[in-house]
PDB file of C-alpha atoms in Angstrom:
ATOM      1  CA  MET H 294      18.822   4.044 -12.196  1.00  0.00           C
ATOM      2  CA  ASN H 295      16.419   4.362  -9.129  1.00  0.00           C
ATOM      3  CA  ASP H 296      15.688   7.086  -6.913  1.00  0.00           C
ATOM      4  CA  THR H 297      13.169   8.108  -4.282  1.00  0.00           C
ATOM      5  CA  LEU H 298      10.731  11.157  -3.823  1.00  0.00           C
ATOM      6  CA  SER H 299       9.420  12.175  -0.414  1.00  0.00           C
ATOM      7  CA  VAL H 300       8.160  15.856   0.007  1.00  0.00           C
ATOM      8  CA  TYR H 301       5.413  17.945   1.365  1.00  0.00           C
ATOM      9  CA  LEU H 302       4.833  21.274  -0.188  1.00  0.00           C
ATOM     10  CA  SER H 303       2.554  24.433   0.119  1.00  0.00           C
ATOM     11  CA  GLY H 304       3.165  28.229  -0.258  1.00  0.00           C
ATOM     12  CA  ALA H 305       4.117  30.712  -2.855  1.00  0.00           C
ATOM     13  CA  ASN H 306       6.776  28.808  -4.477  1.00  0.00           C
ATOM     14  CA  ALA H 307       5.608  25.283  -3.833  1.00  0.00           C
ATOM     15  CA  PHE H 308       5.145  24.101  -7.343  1.00  0.00           C
ATOM     16  CA  GLY H 309       8.501  25.476  -8.421  1.00  0.00           C
ATOM     17  CA  ASP H 310      10.221  23.645  -5.729  1.00  0.00           C
ATOM     18  CA  PHE H 311       7.910  20.579  -6.381  1.00  0.00           C
ATOM     19  CA  ALA H 312       8.924  20.527 -10.012  1.00  0.00           C
ATOM     20  CA  ARG H 313      12.507  20.710  -9.572  1.00  0.00           C
ATOM     21  CA  GLU H 314      12.341  17.979  -7.136  1.00  0.00           C
ATOM     22  CA  TRP H 315      10.480  15.723  -9.475  1.00  0.00           C
ATOM     23  CA  GLN H 316      13.042  16.444 -12.361  1.00  0.00           C
ATOM     24  CA  THR H 317      15.892  15.340 -10.232  1.00  0.00           C
ATOM     25  CA  ARG H 318      14.488  12.337  -8.905  1.00  0.00           C
ATOM     26  CA  MET H 319      12.344  11.132 -11.499  1.00  0.00           C
ATOM     27  CA  GLY H 320      14.142  12.172 -14.893  1.00  0.00           C
ATOM     28  CA  GLU H 321      13.163  12.701 -18.105  1.00  0.00           C
ATOM     29  CA  ASN H 322      11.216   9.286 -18.894  1.00  0.00           C
ATOM     30  CA  PHE H 323       8.684  10.500 -16.408  1.00  0.00           C
ATOM     31  CA  ALA H 324       8.522  14.138 -16.981  1.00  0.00           C
ATOM     32  CA  LEU H 325       6.146  16.083 -14.905  1.00  0.00           C
ATOM     33  CA  ALA H 326       2.865  17.163 -16.864  1.00  0.00           C
ATOM     34  CA  PRO H 327       2.231  20.785 -17.574  1.00  0.00           C
ATOM     35  CA  PHE H 328      -0.251  22.243 -15.183  1.00  0.00           C
ATOM     36  CA  SER H 329      -2.853  25.218 -15.378  1.00  0.00           C
ATOM     37  CA  PRO H 330      -1.982  28.405 -13.745  1.00  0.00           C
ATOM     38  CA  ALA H 331      -4.423  28.066 -11.288  1.00  0.00           C
ATOM     39  CA  THR H 332      -3.081  24.863 -10.234  1.00  0.00           C
ATOM     40  CA  VAL H 333       0.381  26.343 -10.082  1.00  0.00           C
ATOM     41  CA  ALA H 334      -0.848  29.224  -8.025  1.00  0.00           C
ATOM     42  CA  GLY H 335      -2.817  27.296  -5.553  1.00  0.00           C
ATOM     43  CA  PHE H 336      -0.539  24.199  -5.313  1.00  0.00           C
ATOM     44  CA  GLY H 337      -0.085  22.116  -2.196  1.00  0.00           C
ATOM     45  CA  ALA H 338       0.703  18.449  -2.158  1.00  0.00           C
ATOM     46  CA  ARG H 339       2.341  15.712  -0.582  1.00  0.00           C
ATOM     47  CA  SER H 340       4.178  13.322  -2.883  1.00  0.00           C
ATOM     48  CA  GLN H 341       6.080   9.872  -1.862  1.00  0.00           C
ATOM     49  CA  GLY H 342       7.381   7.699  -4.901  1.00  0.00           C
ATOM     50  CA  PHE H 343      10.085   6.065  -6.181  1.00  0.00           C
ATOM     51  CA  ARG H 344      11.898   5.199  -9.566  1.00  0.00           C
ATOM     52  CA  LEU H 345      13.214   1.775 -10.530  1.00  0.00           C
ATOM     53  CA  ARG H 346      14.864   1.938 -13.746  1.00  0.00           C
ATOM     54  CA  ASP H 347      11.942   2.134 -16.432  1.00  0.00           C
ATOM     55  CA  VAL H 348       8.929   1.851 -13.757  1.00  0.00           C
ATOM     56  CA  MET H 349       7.869   4.577 -11.505  1.00  0.00           C
ATOM     57  CA  PHE H 350       5.286   4.601  -8.622  1.00  0.00           C
ATOM     58  CA  ASN H 351       4.091   7.803  -6.671  1.00  0.00           C
ATOM     59  CA  ARG H 352       1.546   8.418  -4.064  1.00  0.00           C
ATOM     60  CA  PHE H 353       0.132  11.893  -4.297  1.00  0.00           C
ATOM     61  CA  GLU H 354      -2.142  13.897  -2.059  1.00  0.00           C
ATOM     62  CA  SER H 355      -3.537  16.970  -3.358  1.00  0.00           C
ATOM     63  CA  ALA H 356      -4.712  19.932  -0.991  1.00  0.00           C
ATOM     64  CA  ALA H 357      -6.360  21.847  -3.814  1.00  0.00           C
ATOM     65  CA  SER H 358      -8.077  21.125  -7.119  1.00  0.00           C
ATOM     66  CA  LEU H 359      -5.450  20.261 -10.016  1.00  0.00           C
ATOM     67  CA  ARG H 360      -5.615  20.221 -13.777  1.00  0.00           C
ATOM     68  CA  THR H 361      -3.081  19.678 -16.531  1.00  0.00           C
ATOM     69  CA  THR H 362      -3.044  21.771 -19.585  1.00  0.00           C
ATOM     70  CA  GLY H 363      -2.549  20.233 -23.052  1.00  0.00           C
ATOM     71  CA  PRO H 364      -2.018  19.268 -25.682  1.00  0.00           C
ATOM     72  CA  ARG H 365      -1.001  15.912 -24.519  1.00  0.00           C
ATOM     73  CA  VAL H 366       0.134  14.337 -21.073  1.00  0.00           C
ATOM     74  CA  GLY H 367       2.404  11.155 -20.721  1.00  0.00           C
ATOM     75  CA  ALA H 368       3.855   8.997 -23.382  1.00  0.00           C
ATOM     76  CA  ASP H 369       2.862   6.437 -26.024  1.00  0.00           C
ATOM     77  CA  ASP H 370       4.855   3.618 -24.511  1.00  0.00           C
ATOM     78  CA  HIS H 371       3.513   3.796 -21.012  1.00  0.00           C
ATOM     79  CA  VAL H 372       0.669   2.247 -19.248  1.00  0.00           C
ATOM     80  CA  ARG H 373      -0.534   3.787 -16.028  1.00  0.00           C
ATOM     81  CA  LEU H 374      -2.465   2.231 -13.223  1.00  0.00           C
ATOM     82  CA  TRP H 375      -4.314   5.239 -11.213  1.00  0.00           C
ATOM     83  CA  ILE H 376      -5.373   3.810  -7.894  1.00  0.00           C
ATOM     84  CA  VAL H 377      -7.861   6.435  -6.305  1.00  0.00           C
ATOM     85  CA  HIS H 378      -8.089   6.233  -2.483  1.00  0.00           C
ATOM     86  CA  ARG H 379      -9.846   9.492  -1.793  1.00  0.00           C
ATOM     87  CA  GLY H 380     -11.659  12.224  -3.616  1.00  0.00           C
ATOM     88  CA  LEU H 381     -12.086  12.190  -7.365  1.00  0.00           C
ATOM     89  CA  TRP H 382      -9.849  11.841 -10.490  1.00  0.00           C
ATOM     90  CA  ARG H 383     -10.656  12.435 -14.242  1.00  0.00           C
ATOM     91  CA  LEU H 384      -8.576  11.267 -17.268  1.00  0.00           C
ATOM     92  CA  GLY H 385      -9.275  12.457 -20.725  1.00  0.00           C
ATOM     93  CA  GLU H 386      -8.728  10.655 -23.946  1.00  0.00           C
ATOM     94  CA  PRO H 387      -6.756  12.317 -26.814  1.00  0.00           C
ATOM     95  CA  GLY H 388      -8.546  14.174 -29.531  1.00  0.00           C
ATOM     96  CA  GLY H 389     -11.556  15.407 -27.325  1.00  0.00           C
ATOM     97  CA  GLY H 390     -12.677  11.704 -26.481  1.00  0.00           C
ATOM     98  CA  THR H 391     -14.083  10.452 -23.498  1.00  0.00           C
ATOM     99  CA  GLU H 392     -13.355  11.673 -20.110  1.00  0.00           C
ATOM    100  CA  HIS H 393     -13.026   8.810 -17.549  1.00  0.00           C
ATOM    101  CA  THR H 394     -14.075   9.525 -13.954  1.00  0.00           C
ATOM    102  CA  ALA H 395     -12.564   7.629 -11.041  1.00  0.00           C
ATOM    103  CA  PRO H 396     -14.034   8.478  -7.510  1.00  0.00           C
ATOM    104  CA  ALA H 397     -12.351   6.918  -4.317  1.00  0.00           C
ATOM    105  CA  GLY H 398     -12.135   3.194  -4.380  1.00  0.00           C
ATOM    106  CA  ARG H 399     -11.713   2.750  -8.163  1.00  0.00           C
ATOM    107  CA  LEU H 400      -8.874   1.711 -10.228  1.00  0.00           C
ATOM    108  CA  LEU H 401      -8.258   2.984 -13.883  1.00  0.00           C
ATOM    109  CA  VAL H 402      -5.840   1.299 -16.302  1.00  0.00           C
ATOM    110  CA  GLN H 403      -4.775   3.316 -19.193  1.00  0.00           C
ATOM    111  CA  THR H 404      -2.251   3.219 -22.134  1.00  0.00           C
ATOM    112  CA  GLY H 405      -0.760   5.925 -24.192  1.00  0.00           C
ATOM    113  CA  LYS H 406      -1.207   9.658 -23.966  1.00  0.00           C
ATOM    114  CA  LEU H 407      -3.906  11.523 -22.249  1.00  0.00           C
ATOM    115  CA  SER H 408      -5.339  15.004 -23.230  1.00  0.00           C
ATOM    116  CA  HIS H 409      -5.510  15.765 -19.543  1.00  0.00           C
ATOM    117  CA  PHE H 410      -6.018  14.610 -15.977  1.00  0.00           C
ATOM    118  CA  ALA H 411      -7.553  16.404 -13.230  1.00  0.00           C
ATOM    119  CA  ALA H 412      -8.254  15.991  -9.472  1.00  0.00           C
ATOM    120  CA  ALA H 413     -10.804  17.139  -6.909  1.00  0.00           C
ATOM    121  CA  PRO H 414      -9.478  19.151  -3.662  1.00  0.00           C
ATOM    122  CA  HIS H 415      -8.266  16.632  -1.002  1.00  0.00           C
ATOM    123  CA  SER H 416      -7.721  13.632  -3.588  1.00  0.00           C
ATOM    124  CA  THR H 417      -5.235  10.985  -2.939  1.00  0.00           C
ATOM    125  CA  VAL H 418      -4.292   8.737  -5.715  1.00  0.00           C
ATOM    126  CA  GLN H 419      -1.395   6.030  -6.205  1.00  0.00           C
ATOM    127  CA  VAL H 420       0.025   6.015  -9.898  1.00  0.00           C
ATOM    128  CA  LEU H 421       2.209   3.231 -11.266  1.00  0.00           C
ATOM    129  CA  VAL H 422       3.717   3.761 -14.707  1.00  0.00           C
ATOM    130  CA  LEU H 423       5.647   1.015 -16.669  1.00  0.00           C
ATOM    131  CA  PRO H 424       6.405   0.113 -20.133  1.00  0.00           C
ATOM    132  CA  ALA H 425       3.320  -0.608 -22.020  1.00  0.00           C
ATOM    133  CA  ALA H 426       4.970  -3.810 -23.276  1.00  0.00           C
ATOM    134  CA  GLU H 427       4.631  -5.091 -19.909  1.00  0.00           C
ATOM    135  CA  ILE H 428       1.113  -5.214 -19.826  1.00  0.00           C
ATOM    136  CA  ARG H 429       0.054  -5.623 -23.576  1.00  0.00           C
ATOM    137  CA  SER H 430      -2.610  -3.639 -23.235  1.00  0.00           C
ATOM    138  CA  GLU H 431      -4.287  -2.141 -26.152  1.00  0.00           C
ATOM    139  CA  ARG H 432      -3.170   1.665 -26.806  1.00  0.00           C
ATOM    140  CA  GLY H 433      -5.752   4.084 -25.882  1.00  0.00           C
ATOM    141  CA  ARG H 434      -7.857   1.720 -24.088  1.00  0.00           C
ATOM    142  CA  THR H 435      -8.986   2.483 -20.485  1.00  0.00           C
ATOM    143  CA  ALA H 436     -10.234  -0.115 -18.102  1.00  0.00           C
ATOM    144  CA  SER H 437     -11.898   0.396 -14.662  1.00  0.00           C
ATOM    145  CA  GLY H 438     -11.784  -1.902 -11.427  1.00  0.00           C
ATOM    146  CA  SER H 439     -11.987  -1.968  -7.521  1.00  0.00           C
ATOM    147  CA  VAL H 440      -9.021  -0.987  -5.393  1.00  0.00           C
ATOM    148  CA  ASP H 441     -10.381  -3.536  -3.053  1.00  0.00           C
ATOM    149  CA  SER H 442      -9.339  -6.543  -5.268  1.00  0.00           C
ATOM    150  CA  ALA H 443      -6.751  -8.843  -3.805  1.00  0.00           C
ATOM    151  CA  GLU H 444      -4.220  -7.956  -6.862  1.00  0.00           C
ATOM    152  CA  VAL H 445      -4.375  -4.399  -6.014  1.00  0.00           C
ATOM    153  CA  ARG H 446      -3.841  -4.835  -2.579  1.00  0.00           C
ATOM    154  CA  LEU H 447      -0.700  -6.815  -3.177  1.00  0.00           C
ATOM    155  CA  LEU H 448       0.547  -4.354  -5.442  1.00  0.00           C
ATOM    156  CA  THR H 449       0.146  -1.406  -3.265  1.00  0.00           C
ATOM    157  CA  ALA H 450       1.644  -3.450  -0.206  1.00  0.00           C
ATOM    158  CA  HIS H 451       4.761  -4.312  -2.426  1.00  0.00           C
ATOM    159  CA  ALA H 452       5.207  -0.651  -3.396  1.00  0.00           C
ATOM    160  CA  THR H 453       5.089   0.464   0.131  1.00  0.00           C
ATOM    161  CA  THR H 454       7.821  -2.096   1.211  1.00  0.00           C
ATOM    162  CA  VAL H 455       9.981  -1.126  -2.024  1.00  0.00           C
ATOM    163  CA  ARG H 456       9.851   2.561  -1.239  1.00  0.00           C
ATOM    164  CA  ARG H 457      10.882   1.842   2.486  1.00  0.00           C
ATOM    165  CA  MET H 458      13.793  -0.403   1.511  1.00  0.00           C
ATOM    166  CA  LEU H 459      14.829   0.961  -1.681  1.00  0.00           C
ATOM    167  CA  ASP H 460      17.995   2.916  -0.253  1.00  0.00           C
ATOM    168  CA  GLY H 461      19.427  -0.337   0.828  1.00  0.00           C
ATOM    169  CA  LEU H 462      18.718  -2.458  -2.289  1.00  0.00           C
ATOM    170  CA  GLY H 463      21.698  -3.636  -4.516  1.00  0.00           C
ATOM    171  CA  PRO H 464      21.248  -4.080  -8.381  1.00  0.00           C
ATOM    172  CA  ALA H 465      19.849  -7.558  -8.005  1.00  0.00           C
ATOM    173  CA  GLY H 466      17.421  -6.286  -5.463  1.00  0.00           C
ATOM    174  CA  VAL H 467      16.304  -3.455  -7.688  1.00  0.00           C
ATOM    175  CA  ASP H 468      15.665  -5.840 -10.433  1.00  0.00           C
ATOM    176  CA  ALA H 469      13.841  -8.324  -8.565  1.00  0.00           C
ATOM    177  CA  ALA H 470      11.652  -5.447  -7.020  1.00  0.00           C
ATOM    178  CA  ARG H 471      10.920  -3.914 -10.504  1.00  0.00           C
ATOM    179  CA  ASP H 472      10.157  -7.177 -11.819  1.00  0.00           C
ATOM    180  CA  THR H 473       7.646  -7.989  -9.167  1.00  0.00           C
ATOM    181  CA  LEU H 474       6.059  -4.640  -9.712  1.00  0.00           C
ATOM    182  CA  ALA H 475       5.502  -5.469 -13.321  1.00  0.00           C
ATOM    183  CA  GLU H 476       3.959  -9.075 -12.425  1.00  0.00           C
ATOM    184  CA  LEU H 477       1.609  -7.469 -10.036  1.00  0.00           C
ATOM    185  CA  ALA H 478       0.490  -4.997 -12.459  1.00  0.00           C
ATOM    186  CA  ARG H 479      -0.207  -7.757 -14.879  1.00  0.00           C
ATOM    187  CA  ALA H 480      -2.067  -9.619 -12.267  1.00  0.00           C
ATOM    188  CA  VAL H 481      -4.087  -6.284 -11.614  1.00  0.00           C
ATOM    189  CA  VAL H 482      -4.999  -5.908 -15.334  1.00  0.00           C
ATOM    190  CA  ARG H 483      -6.076  -9.691 -16.103  1.00  0.00           C
ATOM    191  CA  GLY H 484      -7.746 -10.127 -12.673  1.00  0.00           C
ATOM    192  CA  GLY H 485      -6.113 -12.924 -11.589  1.00  0.00           C
ATOM    193  CA  LEU H 486      -2.699 -14.243  -9.838  1.00  0.00           C
ATOM    194  CA  ASP H 487      -0.534 -16.660 -10.536  1.00  0.00           C
ATOM    195  CA  ASP H 488       0.054 -18.015  -7.309  1.00  0.00           C
ATOM    196  CA  MET H 489       3.138 -20.189  -7.921  1.00  0.00           C
ATOM    197  CA  GLU H 490       5.000 -16.903  -8.631  1.00  0.00           C
ATOM    198  CA  PRO H 491       8.004 -16.943  -6.022  1.00  0.00           C
ATOM    199  CA  ARG H 492       8.505 -13.228  -6.353  1.00  0.00           C
ATOM    200  CA  LEU H 493       4.888 -12.521  -5.037  1.00  0.00           C
ATOM    201  CA  SER H 494       5.600 -13.968  -1.832  1.00  0.00           C
ATOM    202  CA  PRO H 495       6.960 -10.878   0.210  1.00  0.00           C
ATOM    203  CA  ALA H 496       4.069  -8.905  -1.207  1.00  0.00           C
ATOM    204  CA  LEU H 497       1.533 -11.603  -0.548  1.00  0.00           C
ATOM    205  CA  ALA H 498       2.738 -11.814   3.058  1.00  0.00           C
ATOM    206  CA  GLN H 499       2.703  -7.896   3.611  1.00  0.00           C
ATOM    207  CA  ALA H 500      -0.841  -7.831   2.108  1.00  0.00           C
ATOM    208  CA  ALA H 501      -1.984 -10.666   4.680  1.00  0.00           C
ATOM    209  CA  ARG H 502      -0.341  -8.830   7.586  1.00  0.00           C
ATOM    210  CA  ASP H 503      -2.364  -5.589   6.558  1.00  0.00           C
ATOM    211  CA  LEU H 504      -5.541  -7.390   6.520  1.00  0.00           C
ATOM    212  CA  ALA H 505      -4.941  -9.317   9.735  1.00  0.00           C
ATOM    213  CA  ASP H 506      -3.752  -6.032  11.710  1.00  0.00           C
ATOM    214  CA  ARG H 507      -7.203  -4.526  10.775  1.00  0.00           C
ATOM    215  CA  ARG H 508      -9.055  -7.398  12.039  1.00  0.00           C
ATOM    216  CA  LEU H 509      -7.375  -8.561  15.101  1.00  0.00           C
ATOM    217  CA  THR H 510     -10.419  -8.427  17.188  1.00  0.00           C
ATOM    218  CA  GLU H 511     -12.737 -10.478  14.666  1.00  0.00           C
ATOM    219  CA  PRO H 512     -13.358 -14.088  15.884  1.00  0.00           C
ATOM    220  CA  ALA H 513     -13.537 -15.321  11.965  1.00  0.00           C
ATOM    221  CA  LEU H 514      -9.905 -14.012  11.458  1.00  0.00           C
ATOM    222  CA  SER H 515      -7.888 -17.183  10.251  1.00  0.00           C
ATOM    223  CA  PRO H 516      -5.407 -18.029   7.590  1.00  0.00           C
ATOM    224  CA  ALA H 517      -8.195 -19.496   5.756  1.00  0.00           C
ATOM    225  CA  ALA H 518     -10.210 -16.358   5.732  1.00  0.00           C
ATOM    226  CA  LEU H 519      -7.374 -14.332   4.674  1.00  0.00           C
ATOM    227  CA  ALA H 520      -6.372 -16.592   1.703  1.00  0.00           C
ATOM    228  CA  ARG H 521     -10.030 -16.250   0.458  1.00  0.00           C
ATOM    229  CA  GLU H 522      -9.762 -12.312   0.765  1.00  0.00           C
ATOM    230  CA  LEU H 523      -6.475 -12.343  -1.221  1.00  0.00           C
ATOM    231  CA  ASN H 524      -7.706 -15.025  -3.647  1.00  0.00           C
ATOM    232  CA  VAL H 525      -4.843 -17.506  -3.139  1.00  0.00           C
ATOM    233  CA  SER H 526      -4.867 -20.958  -1.639  1.00  0.00           C
ATOM    234  CA  VAL H 527      -3.983 -21.311   2.105  1.00  0.00           C
ATOM    235  CA  ARG H 528      -0.908 -23.378   0.934  1.00  0.00           C
ATOM    236  CA  THR H 529       0.339 -20.286  -1.088  1.00  0.00           C
ATOM    237  CA  LEU H 530      -0.204 -17.877   1.798  1.00  0.00           C
ATOM    238  CA  GLN H 531       1.302 -20.259   4.227  1.00  0.00           C
ATOM    239  CA  ARG H 532       4.212 -20.785   1.966  1.00  0.00           C
ATOM    240  CA  ALA H 533       4.781 -16.893   1.689  1.00  0.00           C
ATOM    241  CA  PHE H 534       5.048 -16.734   5.485  1.00  0.00           C
ATOM    242  CA  ALA H 535       7.273 -19.612   5.902  1.00  0.00           C
ATOM    243  CA  SER H 536       9.801 -18.060   3.625  1.00  0.00           C
ATOM    244  CA  GLU H 537       9.925 -15.107   6.227  1.00  0.00           C
ATOM    245  CA  GLY H 538      10.642 -17.722   9.164  1.00  0.00           C
ATOM    246  CA  GLN H 539       7.269 -17.224  10.823  1.00  0.00           C
ATOM    247  CA  SER H 540       3.707 -18.883  10.319  1.00  0.00           C
ATOM    248  CA  LEU H 541       0.553 -16.945   9.780  1.00  0.00           C
ATOM    249  CA  SER H 542      -1.096 -18.189  12.777  1.00  0.00           C
ATOM    250  CA  SER H 543       1.922 -17.361  14.997  1.00  0.00           C
ATOM    251  CA  TYR H 544       1.667 -13.841  13.426  1.00  0.00           C
ATOM    252  CA  ILE H 545      -1.846 -13.222  14.247  1.00  0.00           C
ATOM    253  CA  ARG H 546      -1.573 -14.856  17.787  1.00  0.00           C
ATOM    254  CA  ASP H 547       1.610 -12.419  18.484  1.00  0.00           C
ATOM    255  CA  ARG H 548      -0.146  -9.284  17.279  1.00  0.00           C
ATOM    256  CA  ARG H 549      -3.335 -10.279  19.380  1.00  0.00           C
ATOM    257  CA  LEU H 550      -1.005 -10.524  22.261  1.00  0.00           C
ATOM    258  CA  ASP H 551       0.610  -7.236  21.473  1.00  0.00           C
ATOM    259  CA  GLU H 552      -2.577  -5.427  21.502  1.00  0.00           C
ATOM    260  CA  ALA H 553      -3.818  -7.267  24.627  1.00  0.00           C
ATOM    261  CA  ARG H 554      -0.559  -6.298  26.587  1.00  0.00           C
ATOM    262  CA  ARG H 555      -1.026  -2.455  25.396  1.00  0.00           C
ATOM    263  CA  ALA H 556      -4.684  -2.608  26.804  1.00  0.00           C
ATOM    264  CA  LEU H 557      -3.696  -4.056  30.238  1.00  0.00           C
ATOM    265  CA  ILE H 558      -1.763  -0.868  30.903  1.00  0.00           C
ATOM    266  CA  THR H 559      -3.800   1.733  29.189  1.00  0.00           C
ATOM    267  CA  PRO H 560      -4.351   4.687  31.622  1.00  0.00           C
ATOM    268  CA  HIS H 561      -7.771   4.486  33.320  1.00  0.00           C
ATOM    269  CA  ARG H 562      -8.375   1.192  31.862  1.00  0.00           C
ATOM    270  CA  ARG H 563     -11.834   0.096  32.259  1.00  0.00           C
ATOM    271  CA  MET H 564     -11.694  -3.628  30.952  1.00  0.00           C
ATOM    272  CA  THR H 565     -10.932  -6.687  33.360  1.00  0.00           C
ATOM    273  CA  ILE H 566      -8.127  -9.073  32.313  1.00  0.00           C
ATOM    274  CA  THR H 567     -11.163 -11.472  31.250  1.00  0.00           C
ATOM    275  CA  GLU H 568     -12.797  -8.871  29.187  1.00  0.00           C
ATOM    276  CA  ILE H 569      -9.415  -8.033  27.518  1.00  0.00           C
ATOM    277  CA  ALA H 570      -8.894 -11.961  26.753  1.00  0.00           C
ATOM    278  CA  ALA H 571     -12.256 -12.182  25.003  1.00  0.00           C
ATOM    279  CA  ARG H 572     -11.943  -8.808  22.979  1.00  0.00           C
ATOM    280  CA  TRP H 573      -8.592 -10.180  21.436  1.00  0.00           C
ATOM    281  CA  GLN H 574     -10.232 -13.687  20.775  1.00  0.00           C
ATOM    282  CA  PHE H 575      -8.529 -16.015  23.418  1.00  0.00           C
ATOM    283  CA  ALA H 576     -10.872 -18.985  24.471  1.00  0.00           C
ATOM    284  CA  ASP H 577     -10.741 -17.686  28.083  1.00  0.00           C
ATOM    285  CA  SER H 578      -8.570 -16.063  30.769  1.00  0.00           C
ATOM    286  CA  GLY H 579      -6.801 -19.227  31.321  1.00  0.00           C
ATOM    287  CA  HIS H 580      -5.742 -19.729  27.531  1.00  0.00           C
ATOM    288  CA  PHE H 581      -4.633 -15.765  27.583  1.00  0.00           C
ATOM    289  CA  ALA H 582      -2.580 -16.195  30.742  1.00  0.00           C
ATOM    290  CA  ARG H 583      -0.642 -19.161  29.324  1.00  0.00           C
ATOM    291  CA  ALA H 584       0.050 -17.602  25.809  1.00  0.00           C
ATOM    292  CA  PHE H 585       0.984 -14.309  27.513  1.00  0.00           C
ATOM    293  CA  ARG H 586       3.434 -16.106  29.827  1.00  0.00           C
ATOM    294  CA  ASN H 587       4.848 -17.912  26.979  1.00  0.00           C
ATOM    295  CA  ARG H 588       5.581 -14.562  25.083  1.00  0.00           C
ATOM    296  CA  TYR H 589       6.358 -12.179  27.972  1.00  0.00           C
ATOM    297  CA  ASP H 590       7.774 -14.554  30.723  1.00  0.00           C
ATOM    298  CA  GLN H 591       4.825 -12.906  32.959  1.00  0.00           C
ATOM    299  CA  THR H 592       1.094 -13.569  33.632  1.00  0.00           C
ATOM    300  CA  PRO H 593      -1.041 -10.707  32.592  1.00  0.00           C
ATOM    301  CA  SER H 594      -1.586  -9.842  36.266  1.00  0.00           C
ATOM    302  CA  ASP H 595       2.059  -9.723  37.172  1.00  0.00           C
ATOM    303  CA  TYR H 596       2.706  -7.413  34.002  1.00  0.00           C
ATOM    304  CA  VAL H 597       0.108  -4.971  35.090  1.00  0.00           C
ATOM    305  CA  ALA H 598       1.812  -5.141  38.724  1.00  0.00           C
ATOM    306  CA  SER H 599       5.377  -4.442  37.127  1.00  0.00           C
ATOM    307  CA  ALA H 600       3.992  -1.673  35.018  1.00  0.00           C
ATOM    308  CA  ALA H 601       2.296   0.419  37.742  1.00  0.00           C
ATOM    309  CA  PRO H 602       3.835   3.314  38.826  1.00  0.00           C
ATOM    310  CA  ARG H 603       5.731   3.176  42.195  1.00  0.00           C
ATOM    311  CA  THR H 604       4.732   5.584  45.113  1.00  0.00           C
TER     312      THR H 604
END
């Protein structure tokens, strides 16, 4: 079985609506934790997630503080990866043990039951839950790391792709998506990546695209730089893109051309064509014009003229 959850709720009946939706979509294996009365009364949150057979992934954004109430939370045979993007999350060990704190930018890997978890207002976390046997982590052990690692970025990129495409997957696709999540979770925990694993190619390509899109104006952007950032070889990264019918260099060039084209027709544009070419890392306006014409069958000047409002 697999299902998706995408809700934003606030108001007097928000928690009850959320709990019913969670139960329907996620099922008994991922039962919702019991929450404190204050959390229930002030509940407001956005939840986007999915269930793939025995694996669950959810992105949760809380508008108010929240806290579970005991005696225990979770299941003994689950391992959880808590990826904190904003705010602060706290996880308590059973029996009055240590409370682990995860601020924004940190990851906690935890196995077995918790005494509680809590979050500060305006906190955002992604949580992957899967069978503990997939990770072979010691029960009760909590490990910490950075969300900026290449392995975490691959995991979240793959999860985002799965959530978007899950409704269209057949049984074989669901199995492959589930197994890739487990493989990436193992890579996160052991801090390394088997870059010969073919199931990781789509997630690797997506993570590279995400990085490239944020750095299109940087002169140092290249396949080699992205491979270093993602902790894989250039050959592995190029192979991931080749499986999708496009080279990484072509992707970077096309995305720069897309952004340059938008800049050309931005209202009240203050940059010249030469300045736009430089901003998007073309060697000069001549190289920019040739690349632009090859892509759009027009020179930058002709494109500006054709896009201008007619009087």
